[in-house]
Tab-separated table of C-alpha atoms in Angstrom:
chain	number	residue	atom	x	y	z
A	1	VAL	CA	107.902	27.657	85.616
A	2	GLY	CA	105.220	25.198	84.165
A	3	ARG	CA	105.209	26.277	80.641
A	4	ALA	CA	107.811	23.524	78.608
A	5	THR	CA	105.250	24.208	75.459
A	6	GLU	CA	106.295	27.727	75.519
A	7	LEU	CA	110.099	27.339	76.298
A	8	ASP	CA	110.045	24.804	74.021
A	9	ARG	CA	109.063	27.457	71.495
A	10	LEU	CA	111.410	29.741	72.553
A	11	ALA	CA	114.303	27.307	72.140
A	12	ALA	CA	113.261	26.122	68.827
A	13	SER	CA	113.799	30.070	68.024
A	14	LEU	CA	117.071	30.413	69.458
A	15	ASP	CA	117.782	27.243	67.574
A	16	GLU	CA	116.781	29.170	64.383
A	17	ALA	CA	118.974	32.547	65.406
A	18	VAL	CA	122.152	30.223	66.287
A	19	GLY	CA	121.523	29.133	62.381
A	20	GLY	CA	121.944	32.247	60.813
A	21	ARG	CA	117.966	33.522	60.739
A	22	THR	CA	116.950	35.953	63.473
A	23	PRO	CA	113.301	35.130	64.665
A	24	ALA	CA	111.511	37.670	66.731
A	25	VAL	CA	109.063	36.557	69.247
A	26	VAL	CA	106.096	38.158	71.159
A	27	VAL	CA	105.344	37.013	74.396
A	28	GLU	CA	101.947	38.343	75.644
A	29	GLY	CA	99.011	37.949	78.280
A	30	GLU	CA	97.359	39.720	80.595
A	31	SER	CA	99.060	41.256	83.895
A	32	GLY	CA	100.386	38.239	86.069
A	33	ALA	CA	100.443	35.959	83.612
A	34	GLY	CA	103.622	35.256	84.069
A	35	LYS	CA	104.965	36.630	80.932
A	36	THR	CA	108.472	37.505	82.153
A	37	ARG	CA	108.875	34.589	84.560
A	38	LEU	CA	108.946	32.839	81.194
A	39	LEU	CA	111.197	34.759	79.933
A	40	ARG	CA	113.835	34.916	82.793
A	41	GLU	CA	113.464	31.169	82.845
A	42	PHE	CA	114.210	31.064	78.896
A	43	ALA	CA	117.280	33.342	79.731
A	44	THR	CA	118.683	31.298	82.930
A	45	ARG	CA	118.496	28.256	80.232
A	46	ALA	CA	120.151	30.146	77.468
A	47	ALA	CA	122.651	31.500	79.571
A	48	GLU	CA	123.855	28.047	80.509
A	49	LEU	CA	124.213	26.893	76.639
A	50	GLU	CA	126.401	30.186	76.510
A	51	ARG	CA	123.750	31.965	74.295
A	52	VAL	CA	123.285	36.148	74.210
A	53	LEU	CA	119.756	37.317	74.222
A	54	ASP	CA	118.148	40.556	73.135
A	55	LEU	CA	115.532	41.326	75.037
A	56	ALA	CA	112.644	43.856	75.070
A	57	LEU	CA	109.904	44.555	77.654
A	58	GLY	CA	107.286	47.066	77.151
A	59	LEU	CA	103.803	47.976	77.931
A	60	ASP	CA	100.660	48.245	76.051
A	61	ASP	CA	100.989	52.092	76.068
A	62	GLY	CA	104.111	51.790	73.884
A	63	HIS	CA	106.443	53.050	76.252
A	64	PRO	CA	109.380	50.708	76.414
A	65	GLN	CA	110.136	49.694	80.166
A	66	THR	CA	113.328	47.366	79.933
A	67	ALA	CA	115.852	46.469	77.306
A	68	ALA	CA	118.284	43.838	78.208
A	69	ARG	CA	120.573	42.074	76.469
């Protein structure tokens, strides 16, 4: 992915969740910036650690596109 800093931040939020907190993370950027790719890479890494993620993807106009667990 080439986004080590962003992946590290997401991993820190996952660690908080494992520790009992309920962090919410917003990933935003221009179309084509790699948001979906970043989240897919993170989800793959989380799955390797046997962690479950709740993801919701949407558009700026407020219409949700995807919700996944």
